Short mmCIF file of C-alpha atoms and ligand atoms in Angstrom, two decimals:
data_model
loop_
_atom_site.label_atom_id
_atom_site.label_comp_id
_atom_site.label_asym_id
_atom_site.label_seq_id
_atom_site.Cartn_x
_atom_site.Cartn_y
_atom_site.Cartn_z
CA MET L 1 1.72 23.16 -12.96
CA ALA L 2 4.52 21.56 -10.95
CA ASP L 3 3.43 19.20 -8.17
CA LEU L 4 5.56 20.60 -5.34
CA ALA L 5 4.38 18.03 -2.79
CA SER L 6 5.81 15.13 -4.82
CA MET L 7 9.27 16.72 -5.08
CA SER L 8 12.45 15.89 -3.21
CA MET L 9 14.20 18.73 -1.42
CA PRO L 10 16.74 19.33 -4.25
CA GLU L 11 13.98 19.29 -6.89
CA LEU L 12 11.90 21.70 -4.86
CA ARG L 13 14.85 24.03 -4.39
CA GLU L 14 15.54 24.05 -8.14
CA THR L 15 11.89 24.64 -9.07
CA LEU L 16 11.38 27.44 -6.58
CA LYS L 17 14.64 29.06 -7.62
CA THR L 18 13.30 29.42 -11.16
CA GLU L 19 10.28 31.10 -9.58
CA GLY L 20 12.49 33.56 -7.77
CA LEU L 21 12.35 32.08 -4.27
CA PRO L 22 15.47 31.67 -2.12
CA ASP L 23 16.64 28.33 -0.66
CA TYR L 24 15.35 29.01 2.83
CA ARG L 25 11.82 29.28 1.46
CA ALA L 26 12.24 25.85 -0.15
CA THR L 27 13.28 24.46 3.25
CA GLN L 28 10.20 25.96 4.90
CA ILE L 29 7.89 24.79 2.14
CA PHE L 30 9.30 21.25 2.15
CA GLU L 31 8.64 21.02 5.87
CA TRP L 32 5.07 22.29 5.55
CA LEU L 33 4.32 19.81 2.80
CA GLN L 34 6.22 16.78 4.00
CA ARG L 35 6.34 16.99 7.78
CA TRP L 36 3.04 18.70 8.50
CA GLY L 37 1.13 17.67 5.40
CA ILE L 38 -0.84 20.90 5.23
CA PRO L 39 -4.00 20.63 3.12
CA GLU L 40 -3.87 24.29 2.02
CA TRP L 41 -1.26 26.98 1.83
CA SER L 42 -3.17 29.22 4.22
CA ALA L 43 -1.90 26.96 7.04
CA ALA L 44 1.78 27.75 6.29
CA SER L 45 1.95 30.39 8.97
CA ASN L 46 5.60 31.43 8.61
CA LEU L 47 5.22 32.37 4.93
CA PRO L 48 4.16 35.88 3.96
CA LYS L 49 0.49 36.17 3.04
CA ALA L 50 1.27 37.21 -0.54
CA LEU L 51 3.42 34.10 -1.04
CA ARG L 52 0.73 31.84 0.43
CA GLU L 53 -1.79 33.31 -2.00
CA ARG L 54 0.57 32.92 -4.92
CA LEU L 55 1.27 29.29 -4.03
CA GLN L 56 -2.44 28.62 -3.61
CA ALA L 57 -3.09 30.03 -7.09
CA GLU L 58 -0.08 28.52 -8.87
CA HIS L 59 0.56 25.29 -6.96
CA PRO L 60 -2.59 24.12 -5.18
CA ILE L 61 -1.93 21.13 -2.94
CA LEU L 62 -3.48 18.04 -4.52
CA GLY L 63 -4.25 16.14 -1.34
CA CYS L 64 -6.96 13.77 -0.17
CA LYS L 65 -10.35 14.97 1.04
CA THR L 66 -12.30 12.67 3.35
CA GLU L 67 -15.47 11.64 1.57
CA ARG L 68 -16.56 9.05 4.06
CA LYS L 69 -15.19 7.50 7.25
CA GLN L 70 -16.27 4.40 9.11
CA THR L 71 -15.07 3.22 12.49
CA SER L 72 -15.28 -0.45 13.33
CA ARG L 73 -16.17 -1.88 16.72
CA ASP L 74 -12.56 -3.13 16.95
CA GLY L 75 -11.13 0.36 16.38
CA THR L 76 -10.23 -0.08 12.70
CA VAL L 77 -11.00 3.09 10.74
CA LYS L 78 -11.68 3.06 7.04
CA TYR L 79 -11.45 6.21 4.95
CA LEU L 80 -12.77 6.89 1.51
CA PHE L 81 -10.81 9.79 0.04
CA GLN L 82 -11.65 11.98 -2.88
CA LEU L 83 -8.75 13.11 -5.05
CA HIS L 84 -8.64 16.48 -6.83
CA ASP L 85 -10.18 15.08 -10.03
CA GLY L 86 -12.98 13.21 -8.29
CA GLU L 87 -11.32 9.76 -8.25
CA GLN L 88 -11.71 7.86 -5.02
CA VAL L 89 -9.32 5.70 -3.04
CA GLU L 90 -9.43 3.95 0.31
CA SER L 91 -7.14 3.72 3.32
CA VAL L 92 -7.55 1.57 6.39
CA LEU L 93 -6.09 2.43 9.78
CA LEU L 94 -5.31 -0.51 12.03
CA LYS L 95 -4.35 -0.25 15.67
CA TYR L 96 -1.87 -2.76 16.98
CA GLU L 97 0.02 -3.04 20.25
CA HIS L 98 3.05 -1.47 18.58
CA GLY L 99 1.04 1.52 17.32
CA TYR L 100 -0.86 2.58 14.25
CA SER L 101 -0.47 1.10 10.81
CA LEU L 102 -2.05 2.62 7.73
CA CYS L 103 -2.87 0.61 4.63
CA VAL L 104 -2.65 3.01 1.68
CA SER L 105 -3.72 2.85 -1.97
CA SER L 106 -1.33 3.35 -4.87
CA GLN L 107 -3.83 3.45 -7.75
CA ALA L 108 -7.48 4.37 -8.24
CA GLY L 109 -8.68 0.88 -9.18
CA CYS L 110 -6.41 -1.90 -10.41
CA ALA L 111 -5.71 -3.52 -13.77
CA ARG L 112 -4.65 -6.93 -12.45
CA GLY L 113 -8.06 -8.56 -12.25
CA CYS L 114 -7.69 -11.01 -9.32
CA ILE L 115 -11.09 -12.65 -9.25
CA PHE L 116 -11.75 -12.26 -5.50
CA CYS L 117 -10.68 -8.60 -5.26
CA ALA L 118 -13.11 -5.68 -5.38
CA SER L 119 -10.44 -3.12 -6.33
CA THR L 120 -10.29 -4.50 -9.85
CA ILE L 121 -13.94 -3.78 -10.62
CA GLY L 122 -13.81 -1.08 -13.30
CA GLY L 123 -10.09 -1.61 -13.98
CA CYS L 124 -7.33 0.88 -13.22
CA ARG L 125 -8.62 4.41 -13.55
CA ARG L 126 -5.27 6.07 -12.90
CA ASN L 127 -2.00 6.00 -10.99
CA LEU L 128 -1.66 8.04 -7.83
CA SER L 129 1.14 10.58 -7.57
CA ALA L 130 3.60 10.36 -4.67
CA CYS L 131 1.85 13.21 -2.90
CA GLU L 132 -1.52 11.45 -3.17
CA ILE L 133 -0.06 8.35 -1.52
CA LEU L 134 1.56 10.50 1.19
CA GLY L 135 -1.63 12.56 1.45
CA GLN L 136 -3.51 9.54 2.81
CA ILE L 137 -1.10 9.34 5.77
CA HIS L 138 -1.25 13.09 6.38
CA ALA L 139 -5.03 13.20 6.18
CA VAL L 140 -5.43 10.44 8.78
CA GLN L 141 -2.79 11.90 11.10
CA ARG L 142 -4.51 15.27 10.95
CA ASP L 143 -7.98 13.84 11.41
CA LEU L 144 -7.19 11.71 14.48
CA HIS L 145 -4.23 13.66 15.91
CA ILE L 146 -2.04 10.58 15.87
CA ARG L 147 1.32 9.57 14.47
CA ILE L 148 1.39 6.64 12.10
CA GLY L 149 4.50 4.49 12.51
CA HIS L 150 3.84 1.72 10.00
CA THR L 151 2.57 1.86 6.44
CA VAL L 152 1.59 -0.92 4.09
CA LEU L 153 1.10 -0.41 0.36
CA MET L 154 -1.70 -2.92 0.39
CA GLY L 155 -4.77 -0.85 -0.38
CA MET L 156 -6.24 -0.35 -3.83
CA GLY L 157 -3.98 -0.86 -6.80
CA GLU L 158 -0.87 -2.75 -7.79
CA PRO L 159 2.05 -0.68 -6.42
CA LEU L 160 4.54 -2.16 -8.86
CA ASP L 161 2.40 -0.95 -11.79
CA ASN L 162 3.05 2.55 -10.41
CA LEU L 163 6.65 2.01 -9.36
CA ASP L 164 8.01 5.48 -10.16
CA SER L 165 5.51 7.20 -7.88
CA VAL L 166 5.94 4.50 -5.25
CA LEU L 167 9.74 4.95 -5.20
CA ARG L 168 9.24 8.68 -4.89
CA PHE L 169 6.74 8.09 -2.08
CA LEU L 170 9.22 5.84 -0.25
CA ALA L 171 11.99 8.44 -0.48
CA LEU L 172 9.73 11.23 0.78
CA ALA L 173 8.04 9.22 3.54
CA THR L 174 11.43 8.24 4.98
CA ASP L 175 12.96 11.74 4.69
CA GLY L 176 14.03 12.97 8.13
CA ASN L 177 12.61 16.43 7.34
CA GLY L 178 9.30 14.87 6.38
CA LEU L 179 7.31 12.06 8.00
CA GLY L 180 10.56 10.33 8.93
CA LEU L 181 9.14 6.81 8.71
CA SER L 182 11.58 3.95 9.00
CA ILE L 183 11.85 1.99 5.75
CA ARG L 184 11.69 -1.17 7.87
CA ASN L 185 8.21 -0.14 8.92
CA ILE L 186 6.95 0.03 5.35
CA SER L 187 5.67 -3.00 3.45
CA LEU L 188 4.80 -3.29 -0.21
CA SER L 189 2.38 -5.93 -1.40
CA THR L 190 2.38 -7.14 -4.99
CA CYS L 191 0.44 -9.69 -6.98
CA GLY L 192 3.79 -10.72 -8.50
CA VAL L 193 4.96 -8.45 -11.32
CA VAL L 194 8.29 -10.22 -11.74
CA PRO L 195 10.46 -7.67 -13.63
CA ARG L 196 9.35 -4.94 -11.25
CA ILE L 197 10.24 -7.03 -8.16
CA HIS L 198 13.63 -7.42 -9.74
CA ARG L 199 13.89 -3.67 -10.25
CA LEU L 200 12.82 -3.01 -6.68
CA ALA L 201 15.46 -5.44 -5.41
CA THR L 202 18.20 -3.49 -7.19
CA HIS L 203 17.34 -0.48 -5.00
CA ARG L 204 18.14 -2.56 -1.88
CA LEU L 205 15.74 -0.53 0.17
CA GLY L 206 15.11 -2.87 3.07
CA LEU L 207 11.37 -2.54 2.96
CA THR L 208 9.29 -5.65 3.52
CA LEU L 209 8.13 -7.33 0.35
CA SER L 210 4.79 -9.12 0.55
CA VAL L 211 3.78 -11.28 -2.36
CA SER L 212 0.15 -12.28 -2.82
CA LEU L 213 0.48 -15.96 -3.62
CA HIS L 214 -2.95 -17.44 -2.84
CA ALA L 215 -2.27 -20.74 -4.64
CA PRO L 216 0.54 -23.32 -4.55
CA ASN L 217 0.49 -24.28 -8.24
CA ASP L 218 0.18 -22.57 -11.61
CA GLU L 219 -3.11 -24.15 -12.59
CA LEU L 220 -5.02 -22.74 -9.65
CA ARG L 221 -3.07 -19.49 -9.42
CA SER L 222 -3.75 -18.67 -13.08
CA GLN L 223 -7.48 -19.15 -12.45
CA LEU L 224 -7.48 -16.82 -9.45
CA MET L 225 -4.88 -14.30 -10.57
CA PRO L 226 -4.45 -13.49 -14.28
CA VAL L 227 -0.94 -12.11 -13.58
CA ASN L 228 0.20 -15.72 -13.14
CA ARG L 229 -0.34 -16.41 -16.83
CA GLU L 230 2.34 -13.85 -17.62
CA TYR L 231 4.61 -14.53 -14.64
CA PRO L 232 4.10 -18.11 -13.46
CA LEU L 233 5.55 -19.52 -10.25
CA GLY L 234 8.69 -20.74 -12.01
CA LYS L 235 9.54 -17.07 -12.58
CA LEU L 236 8.01 -15.57 -9.43
CA ILE L 237 9.60 -17.77 -6.78
CA PRO L 238 13.22 -17.30 -7.99
CA VAL L 239 12.80 -13.51 -8.02
CA CYS L 240 11.44 -13.65 -4.44
CA ARG L 241 14.40 -15.77 -3.38
CA ASP L 242 16.72 -13.26 -5.02
CA TYR L 243 14.96 -10.40 -3.20
CA ALA L 244 15.44 -12.15 0.17
CA ILE L 245 19.12 -12.77 -0.52
CA ARG L 246 19.89 -9.30 -1.85
CA THR L 247 18.08 -7.40 0.88
CA GLY L 248 18.63 -9.80 3.78
CA ARG L 249 14.93 -9.58 4.57
CA ARG L 250 12.53 -12.46 4.61
CA VAL L 251 9.75 -12.35 2.07
CA SER L 252 6.20 -12.47 3.31
CA PHE L 253 3.62 -14.41 1.30
CA GLU L 254 -0.04 -13.54 1.54
CA TYR L 255 -2.42 -16.45 1.21
CA VAL L 256 -6.14 -15.76 1.16
CA MET L 257 -7.97 -18.79 2.54
CA LEU L 258 -10.76 -19.82 0.16
CA ARG L 259 -12.94 -22.66 1.39
CA GLY L 260 -12.53 -25.81 -0.67
CA VAL L 261 -10.40 -23.98 -3.25
CA ASN L 262 -6.89 -23.57 -1.84
CA ASP L 263 -7.11 -24.80 1.77
CA ARG L 264 -6.50 -28.54 1.55
CA PRO L 265 -3.60 -30.21 3.44
CA ALA L 266 -2.03 -31.39 0.16
CA GLN L 267 -2.00 -27.76 -1.00
CA ALA L 268 -0.26 -26.71 2.22
CA LYS L 269 2.44 -29.31 1.52
CA GLN L 270 2.79 -28.04 -2.03
CA LEU L 271 3.09 -24.46 -0.75
CA ALA L 272 5.78 -25.44 1.78
CA ALA L 273 7.79 -27.20 -0.92
CA LEU L 274 7.54 -24.13 -3.14
CA ILE L 275 9.06 -21.66 -0.69
CA HIS L 276 11.20 -23.77 1.66
CA SER L 277 14.56 -22.76 0.18
CA PHE L 278 14.77 -19.18 1.49
CA PRO L 279 13.65 -17.06 4.47
CA ALA L 280 9.91 -16.71 4.05
CA HIS L 281 6.81 -16.23 6.11
CA VAL L 282 3.21 -16.99 5.25
CA ASN L 283 0.33 -14.75 6.25
CA LEU L 284 -2.95 -16.61 6.11
CA ILE L 285 -5.87 -14.26 5.48
CA PRO L 286 -9.51 -15.21 5.73
CA VAL L 287 -11.14 -14.10 2.50
CA ASN L 288 -13.55 -11.26 2.96
CA PRO L 289 -16.63 -12.84 1.36
CA ALA L 290 -18.45 -9.57 0.73
CA SER L 291 -15.75 -8.58 -1.72
CA ARG L 292 -16.13 -10.19 -5.12
CA GLY L 293 -16.90 -13.62 -6.49
CA ASN L 294 -18.66 -16.29 -4.48
CA PHE L 295 -15.84 -17.29 -2.20
CA GLU L 296 -16.36 -18.48 1.35
CA PRO L 297 -13.70 -18.23 4.02
CA SER L 298 -12.08 -21.51 5.11
CA THR L 299 -13.50 -23.11 8.21
CA PRO L 300 -11.41 -22.45 11.35
CA THR L 301 -10.54 -26.17 11.44
CA ALA L 302 -9.31 -26.22 7.84
CA ALA L 303 -7.34 -23.01 8.35
CA ALA L 304 -5.70 -24.33 11.54
CA ALA L 305 -4.83 -27.63 9.83
CA PHE L 306 -3.33 -25.73 6.88
CA ARG L 307 -1.19 -23.69 9.20
CA GLY L 308 -0.14 -26.79 11.14
CA THR L 309 0.98 -28.52 7.95
CA LEU L 310 3.08 -25.51 6.99
CA GLU L 311 4.70 -25.36 10.42
CA ILE L 312 5.54 -29.06 10.40
CA ALA L 313 7.23 -28.46 7.05
CA GLY L 314 9.30 -25.69 8.68
CA ILE L 315 7.43 -22.66 7.31
CA THR L 316 6.34 -20.03 9.82
CA ALA L 317 2.79 -18.91 9.29
CA THR L 318 0.47 -16.50 11.04
CA MET L 319 -3.25 -16.27 10.81
CA ARG L 320 -4.23 -12.69 10.27
CA ARG L 321 -6.82 -11.31 12.63
CA THR L 322 -9.83 -10.13 10.74
CA LEU L 323 -10.16 -6.49 11.57
CA GLY L 324 -12.90 -4.22 10.40
CA GLN L 325 -15.20 -6.84 8.87
CA ASP L 326 -18.22 -4.79 9.88
CA ILE L 327 -17.01 -1.79 7.87
CA ASP L 328 -16.13 -3.37 4.50
CA ALA L 329 -12.43 -3.06 5.32
CA ALA L 330 -11.10 -5.10 2.41
CA CYS L 331 -9.72 -3.77 -0.83
CA GLY L 332 -12.09 -1.68 -2.85
CA GLN L 333 -15.18 -2.49 -0.86
CA LEU L 334 -16.06 0.92 0.48
CA ARG L 335 -15.69 2.56 -2.90
CA ASN L 336 -18.05 0.00 -4.35
CA THR L 337 -20.60 0.52 -1.61
CA VAL L 338 -20.64 4.25 -2.28
CA ASN L 339 -20.65 3.85 -6.08
CA PRO L 340 -22.28 0.48 -6.72
N1 SAH J 401 -2.03 -5.43 -5.71
C1 SAH J 401 -1.34 -5.76 -4.50
C2 SAH J 401 -1.78 -4.96 -3.29
C3 SAH J 401 -3.23 -4.71 -3.09
S1 SAH J 401 -4.26 -6.06 -2.62
C4 SAH J 401 -1.40 -7.25 -4.22
O1 SAH J 401 -2.04 -7.96 -4.98
O2 SAH J 401 -0.76 -7.71 -3.30
C5 SAH J 401 -3.81 -6.34 -0.94
C6 SAH J 401 -4.08 -7.78 -0.49
O3 SAH J 401 -5.48 -8.00 -0.28
C7 SAH J 401 -3.62 -8.81 -1.48
O4 SAH J 401 -2.96 -9.86 -0.83
C8 SAH J 401 -4.94 -9.26 -2.07
O5 SAH J 401 -4.83 -10.48 -2.70
C9 SAH J 401 -5.83 -9.23 -0.85
N2 SAH J 401 -7.26 -9.30 -1.11
C10 SAH J 401 -7.93 -8.87 -2.20
N3 SAH J 401 -9.24 -9.17 -2.10
C11 SAH J 401 -9.42 -9.78 -0.92
C12 SAH J 401 -10.55 -10.35 -0.24
N4 SAH J 401 -11.74 -10.33 -0.79
N5 SAH J 401 -10.34 -10.91 0.96
C13 SAH J 401 -9.10 -10.93 1.52
N6 SAH J 401 -8.01 -10.44 0.93
C14 SAH J 401 -8.16 -9.87 -0.28
#
């Protein structure tokens, strides 16, 4: 059964041609799937009823069904979606001054095993298809009657472990006949899968690369993030520098603030020295303590001092607002509350 909603326009045209449908039907179908994100064929009102029924029988749309939804006092909305085979993924909608941003998942679970992250509990159950990543955006737009302008691949999963679907997702999400998102408004966050960052850089896409760093040296990073044992900082930092140079975009580094673990002034100096040689930005994130492990967030004083040390060393850093704390809005938390 071909997954029509993950296909580019030329692929869709080819597939439907073999099923006896003319090109103009492919154009209509692409628009229903990609621009309007219909959950079922019955909504495709300009297609004949017989065709809608045939598509429903032969190519059911494998979208995302809302299983649970929580709205935070600060307006953040967290969705738990059920996929066609019963797997569950999460998305988080954040409202900023510039509009809505949706954090989407790329895998059900994650194989990377970062010790503070709830998404890794139970490992990676499977990759999401492009249409399941897109389906999260469509489902939220439909539910709240809004348009989402920014997307971050920062939900459950390691997007670079599912790079083929992610590249397909990026092409479809930025298609002018589909959602028409600007590639500059899409960010991808990775724990640091070096050869895949390299591969992504060769596409010169202009999307923002975020790298989850969380530690300024190999000893600590390997304890927190097993991926560092395979791709230590001596390999990761050069590939980030290369990405910044090739794409002309600064790389953003995520740094989860863990009290007494990675938030000392000496560690801020070490971090600054590590990334000073290319355009970079550090996003300091208070750890969500309910997530996994026994980590406490840094005190506000320690976090401010850490940021100050980075700035003195010439590294711009922002402290991320904590949104949605009251609704388990960190990776993998909602899924684990529903299925403990
Ligand atoms: N696998 C990718 C993207 C998903 S995780 C990556 O590692 O970047 C998205 C971000 O949330 C990462 O920076 C991750 O380290 C962070 N994160 C995971 N658990 C967290 C927690 N308990 N508190 C705060 N941030 C967390």
